[in-house]
Short mmCIF file of C-alpha atoms and ligand atoms in Angstrom, two decimals:
data_model
loop_
_atom_site.label_atom_id
_atom_site.label_comp_id
_atom_site.label_asym_id
_atom_site.label_seq_id
_atom_site.Cartn_x
_atom_site.Cartn_y
_atom_site.Cartn_z
CA UNK A 1 0.00 -0.11 -0.14
CA UNK A 2 3.10 2.31 0.46
CA UNK A 3 2.97 5.45 -1.54
CA UNK A 4 6.36 5.25 -4.04
CA UNK A 5 5.23 7.78 -6.55
CA UNK A 6 7.37 10.51 -5.01
CA UNK A 7 10.62 8.56 -6.09
CA UNK A 8 9.46 10.02 -9.45
CA UNK A 9 9.80 13.60 -8.46
CA UNK A 10 12.55 15.48 -9.74
CA UNK A 11 14.72 15.88 -6.46
CA UNK A 12 15.71 12.42 -7.11
CA UNK A 13 17.92 10.40 -9.70
CA UNK A 14 18.00 6.77 -10.55
CA UNK A 15 20.64 6.16 -7.93
CA UNK A 16 18.05 7.34 -5.30
CA UNK A 17 15.29 5.11 -6.63
CA UNK A 18 17.52 2.09 -7.03
CA UNK A 19 18.52 2.70 -3.05
CA UNK A 20 14.64 3.17 -2.17
CA UNK A 21 14.03 -0.14 -3.87
CA UNK A 22 16.86 -2.13 -2.19
CA UNK A 23 16.33 -0.58 1.04
CA UNK A 24 12.71 -1.43 1.00
CA UNK A 25 13.38 -5.15 0.45
CA UNK A 26 16.40 -4.93 3.03
CA UNK A 27 13.91 -3.79 5.83
CA UNK A 28 11.05 -6.14 4.86
CA UNK A 29 13.46 -9.16 5.36
CA UNK A 30 15.34 -7.68 8.47
CA UNK A 31 13.13 -5.48 10.30
CA UNK A 32 10.03 -7.83 10.30
CA UNK A 33 10.23 -9.00 14.05
CA UNK A 34 9.27 -6.48 16.64
CA UNK A 35 12.53 -5.38 18.91
CA UNK A 36 12.93 -6.92 22.28
CA UNK A 37 13.04 -4.76 25.65
CA UNK A 38 16.66 -4.70 25.68
CA UNK A 39 17.47 -1.55 23.33
CA UNK A 40 21.12 -1.33 24.01
CA UNK A 41 21.43 -5.06 22.67
CA UNK A 42 18.98 -3.93 19.99
CA UNK A 43 21.04 -1.04 18.90
CA UNK A 44 24.06 -2.67 18.77
CA UNK A 45 22.76 -5.39 16.83
CA UNK A 46 21.15 -2.89 14.28
CA UNK A 47 24.35 -1.02 13.93
CA UNK A 48 26.06 -4.16 12.98
CA UNK A 49 23.26 -5.33 10.59
CA UNK A 50 22.88 -1.62 8.93
CA UNK A 51 26.56 -1.89 8.50
CA UNK A 52 26.64 -5.46 6.86
CA UNK A 53 23.82 -4.18 4.79
CA UNK A 54 26.18 -1.37 3.34
CA UNK A 55 23.75 1.35 4.53
CA UNK A 56 26.09 2.99 6.83
CA UNK A 57 28.16 3.73 3.99
CA UNK A 58 26.06 6.49 3.28
CA UNK A 59 27.08 8.14 6.72
CA UNK A 60 30.61 8.69 5.31
CA UNK A 61 32.48 10.15 2.41
CA UNK A 62 33.72 7.87 -0.28
CA UNK A 63 37.44 8.30 0.41
CA UNK A 64 36.64 6.44 3.94
CA UNK A 65 34.43 3.60 2.94
CA UNK A 66 31.48 5.75 1.91
CA UNK A 67 29.26 5.82 -1.42
CA UNK A 68 29.19 9.84 -2.11
CA UNK A 69 32.13 12.07 -2.23
CA UNK A 70 30.44 14.25 0.27
CA UNK A 71 27.57 13.22 2.14
CA UNK A 72 24.20 13.01 -0.12
CA UNK A 73 21.56 14.56 1.89
CA UNK A 74 18.85 12.91 -0.30
CA UNK A 75 20.10 9.58 0.15
CA UNK A 76 20.26 10.27 4.13
CA UNK A 77 16.88 11.47 4.05
CA UNK A 78 15.68 8.76 2.04
CA UNK A 79 17.07 6.02 4.14
CA UNK A 80 16.03 7.66 7.26
CA UNK A 81 12.20 7.69 5.98
CA UNK A 82 12.23 4.32 4.88
CA UNK A 83 13.87 3.06 7.95
CA UNK A 84 11.39 5.17 10.12
CA UNK A 85 8.64 3.73 8.43
CA UNK A 86 9.58 -0.02 9.59
CA UNK A 87 11.31 0.86 12.80
CA UNK A 88 11.94 3.72 15.13
CA UNK A 89 14.90 2.06 16.55
CA UNK A 90 16.82 1.30 13.23
CA UNK A 91 16.06 5.05 12.09
CA UNK A 92 17.83 6.03 15.46
CA UNK A 93 20.64 3.53 14.92
CA UNK A 94 21.40 4.94 11.42
CA UNK A 95 20.74 8.37 12.05
CA UNK A 96 23.24 8.53 15.16
CA UNK A 97 26.26 7.01 13.05
CA UNK A 98 26.02 9.81 10.60
CA UNK A 99 25.32 12.59 13.29
CA UNK A 100 27.95 11.27 15.65
CA UNK A 101 30.73 10.97 12.80
CA UNK A 102 29.55 14.04 10.80
CA UNK A 103 31.66 16.61 12.18
CA UNK A 104 34.68 14.19 11.46
CA UNK A 105 33.59 13.94 7.85
CA UNK A 106 33.28 17.50 7.51
CA UNK A 107 36.32 18.83 9.99
CA UNK A 108 38.46 15.99 10.92
CA UNK A 109 42.36 15.53 10.06
CA UNK A 110 42.98 12.60 7.51
CA UNK A 111 44.07 10.55 10.46
CA UNK A 112 41.28 11.14 12.48
CA UNK A 113 39.06 10.28 9.41
CA UNK A 114 41.16 6.93 8.83
CA UNK A 115 40.69 6.03 12.29
CA UNK A 116 36.98 6.33 12.87
CA UNK A 117 35.09 6.70 9.44
CA UNK A 118 35.65 3.43 7.83
CA UNK A 119 34.75 1.71 11.03
CA UNK A 120 31.57 3.91 11.64
CA UNK A 121 30.61 2.82 7.75
CA UNK A 122 31.28 -0.95 8.77
CA UNK A 123 29.13 -0.63 11.71
CA UNK A 124 32.11 -1.56 13.82
CA UNK A 125 32.40 1.69 15.88
CA UNK A 126 29.27 3.41 17.27
CA UNK A 127 29.12 7.01 17.33
CA UNK A 128 27.64 9.93 19.30
CA UNK A 129 27.49 13.77 19.51
CA UNK A 130 27.96 15.51 22.90
CA UNK A 131 26.49 18.94 22.65
CA UNK A 132 23.59 19.55 25.04
CA UNK A 133 24.26 20.15 28.61
CA UNK A 134 21.64 20.46 31.78
CA UNK A 135 21.95 24.25 31.67
CA UNK A 136 22.50 24.89 27.58
CA UNK A 137 20.19 22.87 25.45
CA UNK A 138 18.51 25.34 22.85
CA UNK A 139 20.97 27.98 24.19
CA UNK A 140 24.22 25.92 22.74
CA UNK A 141 26.48 28.91 23.22
CA UNK A 142 25.92 28.94 27.08
CA UNK A 143 27.82 25.55 27.51
CA UNK A 144 30.07 25.29 30.27
CA UNK A 145 32.06 22.32 29.72
CA UNK A 146 35.60 23.09 29.95
CA UNK A 147 38.65 21.76 28.02
CA UNK A 148 41.64 23.37 29.79
CA UNK A 149 45.21 23.34 28.19
CA UNK A 150 47.11 21.05 30.33
CA UNK A 151 50.58 20.03 29.30
CA UNK A 152 50.57 19.13 25.44
CA UNK A 153 46.73 18.33 25.80
CA UNK A 154 43.56 19.16 27.58
CA UNK A 155 42.04 18.49 31.06
CA UNK A 156 37.88 18.30 30.50
CA UNK A 157 35.52 18.87 33.34
CA UNK A 158 31.63 19.04 32.93
CA UNK A 159 28.63 17.38 32.23
CA UNK A 160 26.67 16.82 29.01
CA UNK A 161 23.17 15.29 28.95
CA UNK A 162 20.46 13.84 26.58
CA UNK A 163 23.32 12.28 24.65
CA UNK A 164 21.98 9.64 22.29
CA UNK A 165 24.10 6.29 22.18
CA UNK A 166 25.29 7.47 25.49
CA UNK A 167 26.54 4.17 27.24
CA UNK A 168 26.99 2.24 24.09
CA UNK A 169 28.84 4.48 21.86
CA UNK A 170 32.42 3.56 21.18
CA UNK A 171 33.29 7.31 20.74
CA UNK A 172 31.65 10.67 21.45
CA UNK A 173 32.36 13.95 19.48
CA UNK A 174 32.37 16.41 22.40
CA UNK A 175 32.25 20.02 22.03
CA UNK A 176 33.76 22.37 25.12
CA UNK A 177 34.83 25.49 26.17
CA UNK A 178 38.57 26.34 25.37
CA UNK A 179 38.24 29.82 26.39
CA UNK A 180 39.53 31.83 23.42
CA UNK A 181 36.32 34.20 24.06
CA UNK A 182 33.03 33.94 25.73
CA UNK A 183 29.87 32.42 24.34
CA UNK A 184 29.66 30.80 20.68
CA UNK A 185 33.43 31.65 19.80
CA UNK A 186 35.01 29.88 22.66
CA UNK A 187 34.22 26.38 21.77
CA UNK A 188 36.12 23.51 20.47
CA UNK A 189 35.23 19.98 19.24
CA UNK A 190 37.06 17.08 20.29
CA UNK A 191 36.88 13.04 19.82
CA UNK A 192 36.80 11.14 22.94
CA UNK A 193 37.11 7.32 23.11
CA UNK A 194 34.50 5.75 25.44
CA UNK A 195 36.27 4.03 28.31
CA UNK A 196 38.69 7.02 28.72
CA UNK A 197 39.56 7.79 32.33
CA UNK A 198 37.75 10.46 33.73
CA UNK A 199 34.64 9.74 31.50
CA UNK A 200 31.55 8.33 33.31
CA UNK A 201 28.84 7.56 30.78
CA UNK A 202 26.50 5.06 32.95
CA UNK A 203 23.87 7.32 34.02
CA UNK A 204 20.98 6.59 31.85
CA UNK A 205 17.88 8.59 30.70
CA UNK A 206 14.66 6.73 30.13
CA UNK A 207 12.45 8.44 27.66
CA UNK A 208 9.02 7.98 25.92
CA UNK A 209 10.41 5.95 23.20
CA UNK A 210 13.19 4.00 24.80
CA UNK A 211 16.59 4.29 22.94
CA UNK A 212 19.93 4.60 24.60
CA UNK A 213 20.39 7.90 25.94
CA UNK A 214 22.85 9.07 28.77
CA UNK A 215 24.48 11.96 30.66
CA UNK A 216 28.09 11.84 30.40
CA UNK A 217 30.26 13.20 33.57
CA UNK A 218 33.95 14.50 32.85
CA UNK A 219 35.95 14.65 35.77
CA UNK A 220 39.51 15.92 34.75
CA UNK A 221 39.38 13.67 31.82
CA UNK A 222 42.88 13.84 30.00
CA UNK A 223 42.72 14.38 26.14
CA UNK A 224 45.87 14.39 24.10
CA UNK A 225 46.32 17.45 21.68
CA UNK A 226 45.69 15.27 18.59
CA UNK A 227 41.86 14.66 19.99
CA UNK A 228 40.98 18.50 18.77
CA UNK A 229 38.71 18.17 16.15
CA UNK A 230 39.15 20.76 13.36
CA UNK A 231 40.14 24.42 14.10
CA UNK A 232 40.49 25.67 17.82
CA UNK A 233 37.39 28.00 18.69
CA UNK A 234 35.48 26.82 15.86
CA UNK A 235 33.43 24.11 17.60
CA UNK A 236 30.24 25.87 17.66
CA UNK A 237 30.13 26.75 13.81
CA UNK A 238 31.09 23.00 13.27
CA UNK A 239 28.30 21.72 15.43
CA UNK A 240 26.00 24.08 13.68
CA UNK A 241 26.98 22.98 10.00
CA UNK A 242 26.59 18.98 11.02
CA UNK A 243 23.17 19.86 12.33
CA UNK A 244 22.48 21.78 9.10
CA UNK A 245 23.18 18.53 7.23
CA UNK A 246 21.32 16.26 9.47
CA UNK A 247 18.19 18.55 10.49
CA UNK A 248 16.63 18.03 7.03
CA UNK A 249 16.82 14.20 7.96
CA UNK A 250 15.13 14.61 11.17
CA UNK A 251 12.23 15.95 8.94
CA UNK A 252 12.52 12.78 6.80
CA UNK A 253 12.18 10.46 9.65
CA UNK A 254 9.07 12.29 10.67
CA UNK A 255 7.87 11.76 7.32
CA UNK A 256 8.69 8.15 7.59
CA UNK A 257 6.35 8.05 10.62
CA UNK A 258 3.65 9.83 9.01
CA UNK A 259 3.50 7.81 5.85
CA UNK A 260 3.35 4.56 8.11
CA UNK A 261 0.67 6.13 10.19
CA UNK A 262 -1.50 6.86 6.99
CA UNK A 263 -0.79 3.47 5.52
CA UNK A 264 -2.19 1.84 8.92
CA UNK A 265 -4.93 4.12 9.02
CA UNK A 266 -6.16 3.80 5.68
CA UNK A 267 -6.02 -0.23 6.06
CA UNK A 268 -8.06 0.06 9.07
CA UNK A 269 -10.54 2.39 7.86
CA UNK A 270 -11.20 0.28 4.82
CA UNK A 271 -11.70 -2.78 6.81
CA UNK A 272 -13.27 -1.69 10.01
CA UNK A 273 -17.09 -1.82 9.71
CA UNK A 274 -19.35 0.66 11.97
CA UNK A 275 -22.90 1.55 11.59
CA UNK A 276 -23.59 -0.58 8.38
CA UNK A 277 -20.47 0.71 6.46
CA UNK A 278 -16.70 0.79 6.71
CA UNK A 279 -14.84 3.75 8.06
CA UNK A 280 -13.68 4.67 4.84
CA UNK A 281 -17.18 5.16 3.66
CA UNK A 282 -17.62 7.74 6.15
CA UNK A 283 -17.02 11.33 5.12
CA UNK A 284 -15.57 12.63 8.24
CA UNK A 285 -13.22 9.94 8.29
CA UNK A 286 -12.51 10.71 4.68
CA UNK A 287 -11.82 14.34 5.85
CA UNK A 288 -9.11 13.14 8.40
CA UNK A 289 -7.45 11.02 5.46
CA UNK A 290 -7.35 13.91 3.13
CA UNK A 291 -5.97 15.94 5.55
CA UNK A 292 -3.42 13.39 6.32
CA UNK A 293 -2.48 12.76 2.95
CA UNK A 294 -1.87 16.66 2.46
CA UNK A 295 0.31 16.82 5.62
CA UNK A 296 2.46 13.81 4.18
CA UNK A 297 2.79 15.34 0.87
CA UNK A 298 3.70 18.75 1.85
CA UNK A 299 6.30 17.65 4.25
CA UNK A 300 7.65 15.41 1.59
CA UNK A 301 7.87 18.57 -0.50
CA UNK A 302 9.64 20.30 2.04
CA UNK A 303 12.05 17.59 2.91
CA UNK A 304 13.19 16.59 -0.42
CA UNK A 305 13.78 20.45 -1.55
CA UNK A 306 15.93 21.05 1.38
CA UNK A 307 18.01 17.89 0.59
CA UNK A 308 18.10 18.73 -3.08
CA UNK A 309 19.14 22.52 -2.46
CA UNK A 310 22.20 20.95 -0.55
CA UNK A 311 23.22 18.38 -2.55
CA UNK A 312 22.45 19.67 -6.13
CA UNK A 313 22.76 23.38 -5.90
CA UNK A 314 25.61 23.32 -3.15
CA UNK A 315 23.91 25.91 -1.12
CA UNK A 316 23.70 26.46 2.83
CA UNK A 317 20.27 25.42 3.23
CA UNK A 318 19.57 26.73 7.10
CA UNK A 319 16.06 28.21 6.27
CA UNK A 320 15.06 25.19 4.04
CA UNK A 321 16.22 22.84 6.36
CA UNK A 322 14.47 24.65 9.53
CA UNK A 323 11.25 24.70 7.27
CA UNK A 324 11.41 21.12 6.64
CA UNK A 325 12.32 19.72 10.20
CA UNK A 326 9.52 22.36 11.61
CA UNK A 327 6.82 21.39 9.27
CA UNK A 328 7.47 17.80 8.93
CA UNK A 329 7.78 17.02 12.59
CA UNK A 330 4.77 19.13 13.73
CA UNK A 331 2.42 17.47 10.79
CA UNK A 332 3.74 14.15 11.63
CA UNK A 333 2.52 14.41 15.16
CA UNK A 334 -0.88 15.55 13.77
CA UNK A 335 -1.11 12.80 11.20
CA UNK A 336 -0.14 10.14 13.62
CA UNK A 337 -3.00 11.35 16.32
CA UNK A 338 -5.50 11.42 13.74
CA UNK A 339 -4.36 7.32 12.75
CA UNK A 340 -4.67 6.79 16.63
CA UNK A 341 -8.12 8.27 16.41
CA UNK A 342 -9.27 6.06 13.42
CA UNK A 343 -7.79 3.02 15.38
CA UNK A 344 -10.18 3.95 18.49
CA UNK A 345 -9.24 1.99 21.50
CA UNK A 346 -7.02 -0.21 19.54
CA UNK A 347 -5.08 2.68 18.78
CA UNK A 348 -3.76 3.15 22.34
CA UNK A 349 -3.15 -0.31 22.85
CA UNK A 350 0.56 -1.60 23.62
CA UNK A 351 2.21 -3.02 20.67
CA UNK A 352 -0.08 -1.69 18.03
CA UNK A 353 2.02 0.49 15.45
CA UNK A 354 -0.01 3.69 15.74
CA UNK A 355 0.63 3.48 19.66
CA UNK A 356 4.41 3.28 19.30
CA UNK A 357 4.36 5.92 16.33
CA UNK A 358 2.54 8.07 18.88
CA UNK A 359 5.59 7.74 21.15
CA UNK A 360 8.15 7.90 18.79
CA UNK A 361 7.35 11.16 16.98
CA UNK A 362 7.11 13.36 19.95
CA UNK A 363 10.92 14.00 20.88
CA UNK A 364 11.72 14.86 17.20
CA UNK A 365 9.98 18.32 17.78
CA UNK A 366 12.67 18.97 20.63
CA UNK A 367 15.72 17.59 19.41
CA UNK A 368 18.29 19.11 16.87
CA UNK A 369 16.61 22.52 17.67
CA UNK A 370 13.11 22.57 19.18
CA UNK A 371 10.33 23.58 16.79
CA UNK A 372 10.46 27.26 18.12
CA UNK A 373 14.40 27.43 17.36
CA UNK A 374 13.64 26.29 13.90
CA UNK A 375 11.06 29.45 13.60
CA UNK A 376 13.72 31.85 14.85
CA UNK A 377 16.08 30.69 12.17
CA UNK A 378 13.29 31.05 9.71
CA UNK A 379 12.18 34.42 10.82
CA UNK A 380 15.82 35.51 11.12
CA UNK A 381 16.52 34.36 7.54
CA UNK A 382 13.29 35.76 6.11
CA UNK A 383 13.82 39.29 7.91
CA UNK A 384 17.70 39.43 6.79
CA UNK A 385 16.53 38.95 3.20
CA UNK A 386 13.68 41.60 3.61
CA UNK A 387 16.36 44.00 4.87
CA UNK A 388 18.77 43.79 1.94
C1 FAD B 422 15.37 11.79 22.71
C2 FAD B 422 16.60 12.81 22.74
C3 FAD B 422 17.53 12.74 22.02
C4 FAD B 422 18.60 13.52 22.13
N1 FAD B 422 19.87 13.62 21.61
C5 FAD B 422 20.93 14.30 21.82
C6 FAD B 422 22.50 14.38 21.41
O1 FAD B 422 22.59 13.08 20.64
N2 FAD B 422 23.26 14.98 21.54
C7 FAD B 422 22.87 16.37 22.04
O2 FAD B 422 23.87 17.05 22.06
N3 FAD B 422 21.68 16.33 22.71
C8 FAD B 422 20.70 15.68 22.50
N4 FAD B 422 19.36 15.83 22.76
C9 FAD B 422 19.21 17.29 23.22
C10 FAD B 422 18.20 18.13 22.70
O3 FAD B 422 19.07 18.54 21.45
C11 FAD B 422 17.73 19.29 23.49
O4 FAD B 422 16.73 18.46 24.22
C12 FAD B 422 17.00 20.63 22.75
O5 FAD B 422 18.06 21.21 22.19
C13 FAD B 422 16.31 21.22 23.62
O6 FAD B 422 17.12 21.74 24.68
P1 FAD B 422 16.72 21.49 26.10
O7 FAD B 422 15.96 20.00 26.49
O8 FAD B 422 17.59 22.34 27.12
O9 FAD B 422 15.18 22.67 26.28
P2 FAD B 422 15.33 24.12 26.58
O10 FAD B 422 16.43 24.80 25.81
O11 FAD B 422 15.01 24.22 28.22
O12 FAD B 422 14.14 24.47 25.98
C14 FAD B 422 12.82 24.30 26.41
C15 FAD B 422 11.59 24.70 25.42
O13 FAD B 422 11.47 26.12 25.61
C16 FAD B 422 11.35 26.62 24.45
N5 FAD B 422 12.58 27.51 23.77
C17 FAD B 422 13.78 27.46 24.45
N6 FAD B 422 14.62 28.25 23.99
C18 FAD B 422 13.69 29.44 23.09
C19 FAD B 422 13.90 30.61 22.42
N7 FAD B 422 15.11 31.03 22.54
N8 FAD B 422 12.68 31.05 21.77
C20 FAD B 422 11.56 30.27 21.96
N9 FAD B 422 11.34 28.88 22.67
C21 FAD B 422 12.29 28.54 23.28
C22 FAD B 422 11.14 25.45 23.35
O14 FAD B 422 9.79 25.44 22.97
C23 FAD B 422 11.84 24.33 23.92
O15 FAD B 422 11.27 23.26 23.63
C24 FAD B 422 18.33 14.86 22.77
C25 FAD B 422 17.04 15.25 23.44
C26 FAD B 422 16.22 14.11 23.36
C27 FAD B 422 14.76 14.45 23.79
#
C-alpha cells in the first residue's frame, strides 16, 4: 500500500530510486520482528546489520568507505524515511552513525577520518554527538563544559546530557569551552573514546520511546592534543554545520513515521465496519484521511527540497532545513494523532504500530533544535532577506 510515487519527483535521480528499492526489500526481511526490551543490545545489533547491509556507507565520504564524495542528503533522507517507516530504533541507529561522525567527515584530519570513518561505515564503531548540557540545550553557546590546556593536551570537566547512544557509543564527538572568547566563539570540538579515564557514561535517561540515552560526566579527563577536531575555537560553527546536514533528515524520519501512520489508518478505515459501512465510507473519516495525505505530501516536498538544494545547488540550506524539520515533525504528530483516532481503543493499545508511532514522534519536535528554535532560524533568514 505504501505510496512510492514520490520517487519519480525531480528531486531524485536513478541512484536514489535504486537505493529506495533495495532498502525496502532489506527492511522487509531484516526489520520484520518487533524488537525486544533490551534497547542497548538491539541498537548494537542494528548498527552491525545496517553496516553489513552497506547502508552506513551513506554516512561517510567515499574516500573513507562511503558511497558519495560528500554526504548526499537526499540519500540520508530517503534512508531515514524508509527505516522510520519500519522501525524507529533502526532509524535512530542509522541517524546517530551519521550525526555522531558528521563533524569528523566535515572537519577531521586525515588521520582522524582514517581512524573512525571506515569503522562507522562498517558498523564496527558506534558514534555519538555530545553537545547538550543541563544548562544549555536550545542555547548552545551557554555551554560550560571546559577543556583547559594541560601540558601538551587538555583536561576536561563538566556534564553533557541527553546524549543519544550514551553508554553504548565507542566514541563521542564532544563540544567544550576552550576559552578563546565568551559565548559561541570559545568552543572547540574533540573526539573522545569511550572508556577514557575520567569519563562516566553510566547514568541513563529513560524516555517516552526507549533508546540509548545518557548523561556524560567528565572529571579531569585527559585528552591528547590530537583529539582536537578541526580548528580550535570553531566548535560552535562546526556543530551548527553538522546539524545543518542532519536537520533535514530529522524531517525525513518524521515523514517516514507519518507515512506509516497513514498506511495503517487507511487499511484500518477500509476494513473496520461501523454503523453498516466501513469507516472509509464515512465522510468525516475521509476528511481526516485527506488532511493526512496533504500533510504527508507537503512535508515530503519541503524535506526533499531542502536535501536537493544542498546536494545539487551546493547551497547552505539553513532556512529550508528549518522549514522542513518544523513542518514535517509538527504535521507528523498531527497525522499520527489522527491515525490513533481512526484506530479507536486499539490505537492506544501497547504493541499496535500507531501507539508506538505516537510515542516515537514526540522527541523529534525537541531535539536538533526545538520547533521554536526553527521558527527563529526561519524568521531571521526571512527578515535578513527583507532588509537587504
Ligand atoms: C530523545 C532525545 C535525544 C537527544 N539526543 C541528543 C544528542 O545525541 N546529542 C545532544 O547533544 N543533544 C541531544 N538531545 C538534546 C536536545 O538537543 C535538547 O533537548 C534540545 O536542544 C532542547 O534543549 P532543552 O531540552 O535544554 O530545552 P530548553 O532549551 O530548556 O527549551 C525548552 C523549550 O523552551 C522553548 N524555547 C527554548 N529556547 C527558546 C527560544 N529562544 N525561543 C523560544 N522558545 C524557546 C522550546 O519550546 C523548547 O522546547 C536529545 C534530546 C532528546 C529529547
